[in-house]
mmCIF file of C-alpha atoms in Angstrom:
data_model
loop_
_atom_site.group_PDB
_atom_site.id
_atom_site.type_symbol
_atom_site.label_atom_id
_atom_site.label_comp_id
_atom_site.label_asym_id
_atom_site.label_seq_id
_atom_site.Cartn_x
_atom_site.Cartn_y
_atom_site.Cartn_z
ATOM 1 C CA MET A 903 -7.330 91.920 20.791
ATOM 2 C CA ALA A 904 -8.624 90.065 23.863
ATOM 3 C CA THR A 905 -11.594 91.381 25.840
ATOM 4 C CA CYS A 906 -12.056 91.313 29.602
ATOM 5 C CA ILE A 907 -14.529 92.182 32.342
ATOM 6 C CA ILE A 908 -14.059 92.873 36.056
ATOM 7 C CA ILE A 909 -16.432 91.637 38.762
ATOM 8 C CA ASP A 910 -15.779 92.877 42.311
ATOM 9 C CA ASP A 911 -17.978 94.269 45.071
ATOM 10 C CA GLU A 912 -15.341 96.890 45.979
ATOM 11 C CA GLN A 913 -14.933 99.798 43.564
ATOM 12 C CA HIS A 914 -11.319 100.522 44.550
ATOM 13 C CA CYS A 915 -10.409 96.932 43.549
ATOM 14 C CA ILE A 916 -12.100 97.423 40.173
ATOM 15 C CA ASP A 917 -10.197 100.674 39.752
ATOM 16 C CA LEU A 918 -6.850 98.989 40.443
ATOM 17 C CA ILE A 919 -7.416 96.183 37.914
ATOM 18 C CA THR A 920 -8.701 98.788 35.448
ATOM 19 C CA GLU A 921 -5.386 100.676 35.775
ATOM 20 C CA HIS A 922 -3.447 97.458 35.087
ATOM 21 C CA VAL A 923 -5.596 96.640 32.053
ATOM 22 C CA ALA A 924 -5.049 100.155 30.668
ATOM 23 C CA GLU A 925 -1.310 99.385 30.433
ATOM 24 C CA ILE A 926 -1.950 96.461 28.047
ATOM 25 C CA LYS A 927 -2.571 97.517 24.444
ATOM 26 C CA THR A 928 -3.825 94.061 23.446
ATOM 27 C CA LEU A 929 -6.460 93.901 26.212
ATOM 28 C CA ASN A 930 -9.807 95.699 25.987
ATOM 29 C CA LEU A 931 -11.946 96.250 29.092
ATOM 30 C CA ILE A 932 -15.597 95.996 28.003
ATOM 31 C CA PHE A 933 -17.551 95.763 31.279
ATOM 32 C CA THR A 934 -17.219 96.216 35.032
ATOM 33 C CA THR A 935 -19.741 95.595 37.787
ATOM 34 C CA LEU A 936 -20.092 95.416 41.553
ATOM 35 C CA ASN A 937 -22.748 92.725 41.194
ATOM 36 C CA PRO A 938 -21.895 89.221 39.892
ATOM 37 C CA LYS A 939 -25.537 88.543 39.011
ATOM 38 C CA GLU A 940 -25.427 91.543 36.694
ATOM 39 C CA ALA A 941 -22.293 90.073 35.131
ATOM 40 C CA LEU A 942 -24.042 86.777 34.429
ATOM 41 C CA GLU A 943 -26.826 88.670 32.660
ATOM 42 C CA TYR A 944 -24.243 90.559 30.604
ATOM 43 C CA LEU A 945 -22.446 87.338 29.640
ATOM 44 C CA LEU A 946 -25.664 85.806 28.395
ATOM 45 C CA LEU A 947 -25.560 88.273 25.495
ATOM 46 C CA ASN A 948 -21.849 89.080 25.263
ATOM 47 C CA ASP A 949 -18.598 87.149 25.170
ATOM 48 C CA ALA A 950 -15.525 87.973 27.215
ATOM 49 C CA ASP A 951 -12.125 86.337 26.808
ATOM 50 C CA ILE A 952 -10.931 86.984 30.370
ATOM 51 C CA ILE A 953 -12.930 87.498 33.575
ATOM 52 C CA PHE A 954 -11.316 89.063 36.649
ATOM 53 C CA LEU A 955 -13.494 87.716 39.462
ATOM 54 C CA ASP A 956 -13.643 88.489 43.164
ATOM 55 C CA VAL A 957 -14.452 85.550 45.441
ATOM 56 C CA ASN A 958 -16.050 86.982 48.587
ATOM 57 C CA MET A 959 -19.100 88.970 47.432
ATOM 58 C CA PRO A 960 -22.451 89.354 49.257
ATOM 59 C CA GLN A 961 -24.770 88.920 46.256
ATOM 60 C CA MET A 962 -23.063 85.753 44.984
ATOM 61 C CA SER A 963 -19.665 84.260 45.761
ATOM 62 C CA GLY A 964 -17.097 83.869 43.020
ATOM 63 C CA ILE A 965 -17.233 80.092 43.499
ATOM 64 C CA ASP A 966 -21.016 80.101 42.953
ATOM 65 C CA PHE A 967 -20.441 82.295 39.904
ATOM 66 C CA LEU A 968 -18.067 79.662 38.486
ATOM 67 C CA ASP A 969 -20.705 76.971 39.047
ATOM 68 C CA THR A 970 -23.234 79.046 37.106
ATOM 69 C CA TYR A 971 -21.106 80.509 34.300
ATOM 70 C CA LYS A 972 -21.030 78.263 31.196
ATOM 71 C CA GLY A 973 -19.047 80.476 28.824
ATOM 72 C CA LYS A 974 -15.554 79.966 27.419
ATOM 73 C CA GLY A 975 -13.865 82.947 29.088
ATOM 74 C CA LYS A 976 -10.767 82.310 31.208
ATOM 75 C CA VAL A 977 -11.309 83.254 34.847
ATOM 76 C CA ILE A 978 -8.671 84.911 37.054
ATOM 77 C CA LEU A 979 -9.731 84.982 40.682
ATOM 78 C CA CYS A 980 -8.829 88.074 42.716
ATOM 79 C CA THR A 981 -9.302 87.944 46.499
ATOM 80 C CA ALA A 982 -7.759 88.781 49.847
ATOM 81 C CA TYR A 983 -8.440 85.267 51.152
ATOM 82 C CA PRO A 984 -5.784 82.668 50.161
ATOM 83 C CA GLN A 985 -7.870 79.800 51.561
ATOM 84 C CA TYR A 986 -10.123 80.071 48.508
ATOM 85 C CA ALA A 987 -7.278 79.193 46.143
ATOM 86 C CA ILE A 988 -7.864 75.437 46.216
ATOM 87 C CA HIS A 989 -11.546 75.937 45.362
ATOM 88 C CA GLY A 990 -10.569 78.110 42.435
ATOM 89 C CA PHE A 991 -8.166 75.615 40.941
ATOM 90 C CA ASP A 992 -10.758 72.879 41.400
ATOM 91 C CA LYS A 993 -12.829 74.983 39.006
ATOM 92 C CA GLU A 994 -9.901 75.138 36.552
ATOM 93 C CA VAL A 995 -9.389 78.907 36.746
ATOM 94 C CA ALA A 996 -6.466 80.425 34.861
ATOM 95 C CA ASP A 997 -4.847 81.929 37.960
ATOM 96 C CA TYR A 998 -5.419 83.128 41.514
ATOM 97 C CA LEU A 999 -4.307 86.646 42.508
ATOM 98 C CA LEU A 1000 -4.087 87.924 46.079
ATOM 99 C CA LYS A 1001 -5.204 91.492 46.782
ATOM 100 C CA PRO A 1002 -3.873 94.088 46.510
ATOM 101 C CA VAL A 1003 -2.918 92.850 43.038
ATOM 102 C CA THR A 1004 0.464 94.173 41.916
ATOM 103 C CA TYR A 1005 1.117 94.902 38.268
ATOM 104 C CA GLN A 1006 3.806 92.204 38.086
ATOM 105 C CA ARG A 1007 1.486 89.543 39.511
ATOM 106 C CA PHE A 1008 -1.337 90.784 37.281
ATOM 107 C CA MET A 1009 0.884 90.283 34.237
ATOM 108 C CA ARG A 1010 1.756 86.713 35.242
ATOM 109 C CA GLY A 1011 -1.910 85.829 35.604
ATOM 110 C CA LEU A 1012 -2.770 87.532 32.335
ATOM 111 C CA GLN A 1013 -0.061 85.595 30.480
ATOM 112 C CA LYS A 1014 -1.462 82.306 31.812
ATOM 113 C CA ALA A 1015 -4.967 83.222 30.660
ATOM 114 C CA MET A 1016 -3.733 84.351 27.238
ATOM 115 C CA THR A 1017 -1.852 81.079 26.778
ATOM 116 C CA LEU A 1018 -5.021 79.127 27.553
ATOM 117 C CA LEU A 1019 -6.949 81.236 25.041
ATOM 118 C CA GLU A 1020 -4.311 80.612 22.377
ATOM 119 C CA ASN A 1021 -4.370 76.865 23.050
ATOM 120 C CA ASP A 1022 -8.158 76.856 22.662
ATOM 121 C CA HIS A 1023 -7.856 78.743 19.392
ATOM 122 C CA TYR A 1024 -5.494 76.212 17.852
ATOM 123 C CA LYS A 1025 -7.103 73.134 19.357
ATOM 124 C CA PRO A 1026 -8.487 70.869 16.618
ATOM 125 C CA LYS A 1027 -12.268 71.017 16.454
ATOM 126 C CA ASP A 1028 -14.502 68.047 15.672
ATOM 127 C CA ILE A 1029 -11.679 65.687 14.792
ATOM 128 C CA GLN A 1030 -12.904 63.113 12.268
ATOM 129 C CA ASP A 1031 -12.274 59.588 13.513
ATOM 130 C CA PHE A 1032 -13.499 57.702 10.451
ATOM 131 C CA ILE A 1033 -13.285 57.564 6.675
ATOM 132 C CA PHE A 1034 -15.677 56.557 3.903
ATOM 133 C CA VAL A 1035 -14.097 54.253 1.316
ATOM 134 C CA LYS A 1036 -15.318 53.115 -2.083
ATOM 135 C CA THR A 1037 -15.604 49.349 -2.316
ATOM 136 C CA GLU A 1038 -15.157 47.047 -5.288
ATOM 137 C CA LEU A 1039 -18.944 47.180 -5.796
ATOM 138 C CA LYS A 1040 -20.144 50.069 -7.968
ATOM 139 C CA GLY A 1041 -21.728 52.902 -6.009
ATOM 140 C CA LYS A 1042 -21.075 51.308 -2.608
ATOM 141 C CA PHE A 1043 -19.220 53.222 0.118
ATOM 142 C CA ILE A 1044 -18.419 51.934 3.613
ATOM 143 C CA LYS A 1045 -17.724 53.942 6.746
ATOM 144 C CA ILE A 1046 -14.701 52.636 8.667
ATOM 145 C CA GLY A 1047 -13.758 53.942 12.120
ATOM 146 C CA PHE A 1048 -10.054 54.349 12.802
ATOM 147 C CA GLU A 1049 -10.361 52.419 16.061
ATOM 148 C CA GLU A 1050 -11.728 49.423 14.134
ATOM 149 C CA ILE A 1051 -8.639 49.038 11.964
ATOM 150 C CA ASP A 1052 -5.952 46.538 12.955
ATOM 151 C CA PHE A 1053 -3.918 46.950 9.792
ATOM 152 C CA VAL A 1054 -4.210 47.856 6.130
ATOM 153 C CA GLN A 1055 -2.758 45.695 3.366
ATOM 154 C CA GLY A 1056 -2.002 46.799 -0.185
ATOM 155 C CA GLU A 1057 -3.260 44.402 -2.868
ATOM 156 C CA LYS A 1058 -2.480 45.686 -6.415
ATOM 157 C CA ASN A 1059 -5.215 48.226 -7.216
ATOM 158 C CA TYR A 1060 -6.938 47.748 -3.859
ATOM 159 C CA VAL A 1061 -6.240 47.968 -0.174
ATOM 160 C CA SER A 1062 -7.868 45.749 2.430
ATOM 161 C CA PHE A 1063 -8.833 46.939 5.893
ATOM 162 C CA HIS A 1064 -8.468 44.219 8.535
ATOM 163 C CA SER A 1065 -10.430 44.318 11.775
ATOM 164 C CA GLY A 1066 -10.299 41.037 13.672
ATOM 165 C CA ALA A 1067 -11.618 38.416 11.250
ATOM 166 C CA LYS A 1068 -13.319 41.063 9.096
ATOM 167 C CA LYS A 1069 -11.743 42.187 5.827
ATOM 168 C CA THR A 1070 -12.984 45.122 3.716
ATOM 169 C CA MET A 1071 -11.666 45.803 0.209
ATOM 170 C CA ALA A 1072 -11.487 49.377 -1.104
ATOM 171 C CA LEU A 1073 -10.433 51.087 -4.328
ATOM 172 C CA LEU A 1074 -7.443 52.967 -2.912
ATOM 173 C CA ASN A 1075 -3.672 52.754 -3.028
ATOM 174 C CA MET A 1076 -1.305 52.767 -0.048
ATOM 175 C CA LYS A 1077 -0.179 56.351 -0.594
ATOM 176 C CA ASP A 1078 -3.770 57.627 -0.642
ATOM 177 C CA ILE A 1079 -4.833 55.783 2.479
ATOM 178 C CA MET A 1080 -1.711 56.764 4.427
ATOM 179 C CA ALA A 1081 -2.512 60.415 3.719
ATOM 180 C CA ARG A 1082 -5.975 59.948 5.252
ATOM 181 C CA LEU A 1083 -5.025 58.039 8.414
ATOM 182 C CA PRO A 1084 -3.894 59.824 11.622
ATOM 183 C CA GLN A 1085 -0.202 59.392 12.404
ATOM 184 C CA PRO A 1086 0.099 58.284 15.161
ATOM 185 C CA PRO A 1087 -1.273 55.711 15.801
ATOM 186 C CA PHE A 1088 -0.948 54.484 12.203
ATOM 187 C CA ILE A 1089 2.504 53.761 10.827
ATOM 188 C CA ARG A 1090 3.667 52.238 7.581
ATOM 189 C CA VAL A 1091 5.984 49.295 8.238
ATOM 190 C CA HIS A 1092 6.223 47.759 4.773
ATOM 191 C CA ASN A 1093 5.431 48.664 1.174
ATOM 192 C CA SER A 1094 2.267 46.583 1.554
ATOM 193 C CA PHE A 1095 1.320 47.138 5.215
ATOM 194 C CA ILE A 1096 0.123 49.956 7.474
ATOM 195 C CA ILE A 1097 -0.494 49.047 11.114
ATOM 196 C CA ASN A 1098 -2.502 50.572 13.927
ATOM 197 C CA PHE A 1099 0.177 50.737 16.616
ATOM 198 C CA LYS A 1100 -2.481 50.538 19.343
ATOM 199 C CA LYS A 1101 -3.275 47.006 18.152
ATOM 200 C CA VAL A 1102 0.310 45.669 18.249
ATOM 201 C CA LYS A 1103 0.957 42.810 20.655
ATOM 202 C CA GLU A 1104 4.693 42.368 20.087
ATOM 203 C CA VAL A 1105 7.566 43.029 17.720
ATOM 204 C CA ASN A 1106 9.919 40.120 17.185
ATOM 205 C CA GLY A 1107 12.810 40.927 14.873
ATOM 206 C CA ASN A 1108 11.226 41.755 11.541
ATOM 207 C CA THR A 1109 7.745 40.517 12.424
ATOM 208 C CA ILE A 1110 4.890 42.365 14.126
ATOM 209 C CA ARG A 1111 2.167 40.332 15.806
ATOM 210 C CA MET A 1112 -1.252 41.959 16.257
ATOM 211 C CA TRP A 1113 -3.536 41.519 19.270
ATOM 212 C CA ASP A 1114 -7.026 40.884 17.899
ATOM 213 C CA ASN A 1115 -6.434 38.603 14.947
ATOM 214 C CA HIS A 1116 -2.917 37.331 15.732
ATOM 215 C CA ALA A 1117 -1.828 38.366 12.236
ATOM 216 C CA GLU A 1118 1.907 38.509 11.572
ATOM 217 C CA ILE A 1119 3.039 41.596 9.651
ATOM 218 C CA PRO A 1120 6.498 41.806 8.015
ATOM 219 C CA VAL A 1121 8.712 44.840 8.594
ATOM 220 C CA GLY A 1122 10.480 46.256 5.538
ATOM 221 C CA VAL A 1123 14.101 47.388 5.655
ATOM 222 C CA THR A 1124 13.330 50.967 4.699
ATOM 223 C CA PHE A 1125 10.574 51.274 7.324
ATOM 224 C CA LYS A 1126 12.277 49.691 10.320
ATOM 225 C CA GLU A 1127 13.900 52.832 11.661
ATOM 226 C CA LYS A 1128 10.512 54.589 11.905
ATOM 227 C CA LEU A 1129 9.124 51.530 13.647
ATOM 228 C CA ILE A 1130 11.920 51.634 16.229
ATOM 229 C CA GLU A 1131 11.262 55.328 16.829
ATOM 230 C CA ALA A 1132 7.572 54.621 17.347
ATOM 231 C CA MET A 1133 8.395 51.918 19.905
ATOM 232 C CA HIS A 1134 10.423 54.343 22.069
ATOM 233 C CA ILE A 1135 12.998 51.653 22.859
ATOM 234 C CA LEU A 1136 15.030 52.588 25.925
ATOM 235 C CA ASP A 1137 17.971 50.225 25.400
ATOM 236 C CA ARG A 1138 20.839 52.479 24.332
ATOM 237 C CA ASN A 1139 22.741 49.460 23.006
ATOM 238 C CA TYR A 1140 19.945 48.426 20.648
ATOM 239 C CA HIS A 1141 21.081 48.268 17.027
ATOM 240 C CA LEU A 1142 18.912 48.024 13.959
ATOM 241 C CA ASP A 1143 19.066 44.489 12.581
ATOM 242 C CA THR A 1144 18.002 44.452 8.963
ATOM 243 C CA ASP A 1145 19.751 41.243 7.892
ATOM 244 C CA LYS A 1146 17.357 38.641 9.261
ATOM 245 C CA LYS A 1147 15.517 36.355 6.920
ATOM 246 C CA GLY A 1148 12.045 37.345 5.860
ATOM 247 C CA ASP A 1149 12.899 41.050 5.717
ATOM 248 C CA HIS A 1150 11.511 42.312 2.442
ATOM 249 C CA ASN A 1151 10.387 45.677 1.172
#
């Protein structure tokens, strides 16, 4: 259940929003106030998912409140003055409701705020942009950032990470490393090669040329269709050509 508070210097406006909130079983009103400064004090110790906020208040304007508030609650502005709308959206509010707020318009604003809350909930947190790999030397591990990698090459019981002229060997196989790399931008184009698509300069037939080290990577027959999909080719007459020389798995 989502929680909400109402901040408005007019009690009848608070009462109207309170009536709308009471119709929503998944929304819990936890605080109301006529004074935005009091609301800031409350939010220092309590969290609220949604904040219904008046703009034109004598103690502190809603815009000043937005400049001061540092919480994660989604703000829905409620005011009789449409000229404040642009200021509200500059502050990335969830919605802007004109008074008197009808139930239908209230619901539209609430749905926008709830969608933003849901997106925040499922947004990946602290995405790891590196891996530690075990090298051929006993007890030695190396940290490799994803952005550093041009391509990865399989070499029997090892894989080698290529970054410009630098090459790092690690005790991994291609299946293991592919499971640990983000896709995109990494894509497997051959039994022995995984490329960072951000580092590709051009694709010429069954050969990929990289930007930083000018390496030429072969494209395997069974991987070419995925490569074409990754390239987002717009030519509707383009046909997969897997018969050119040098095309090996």
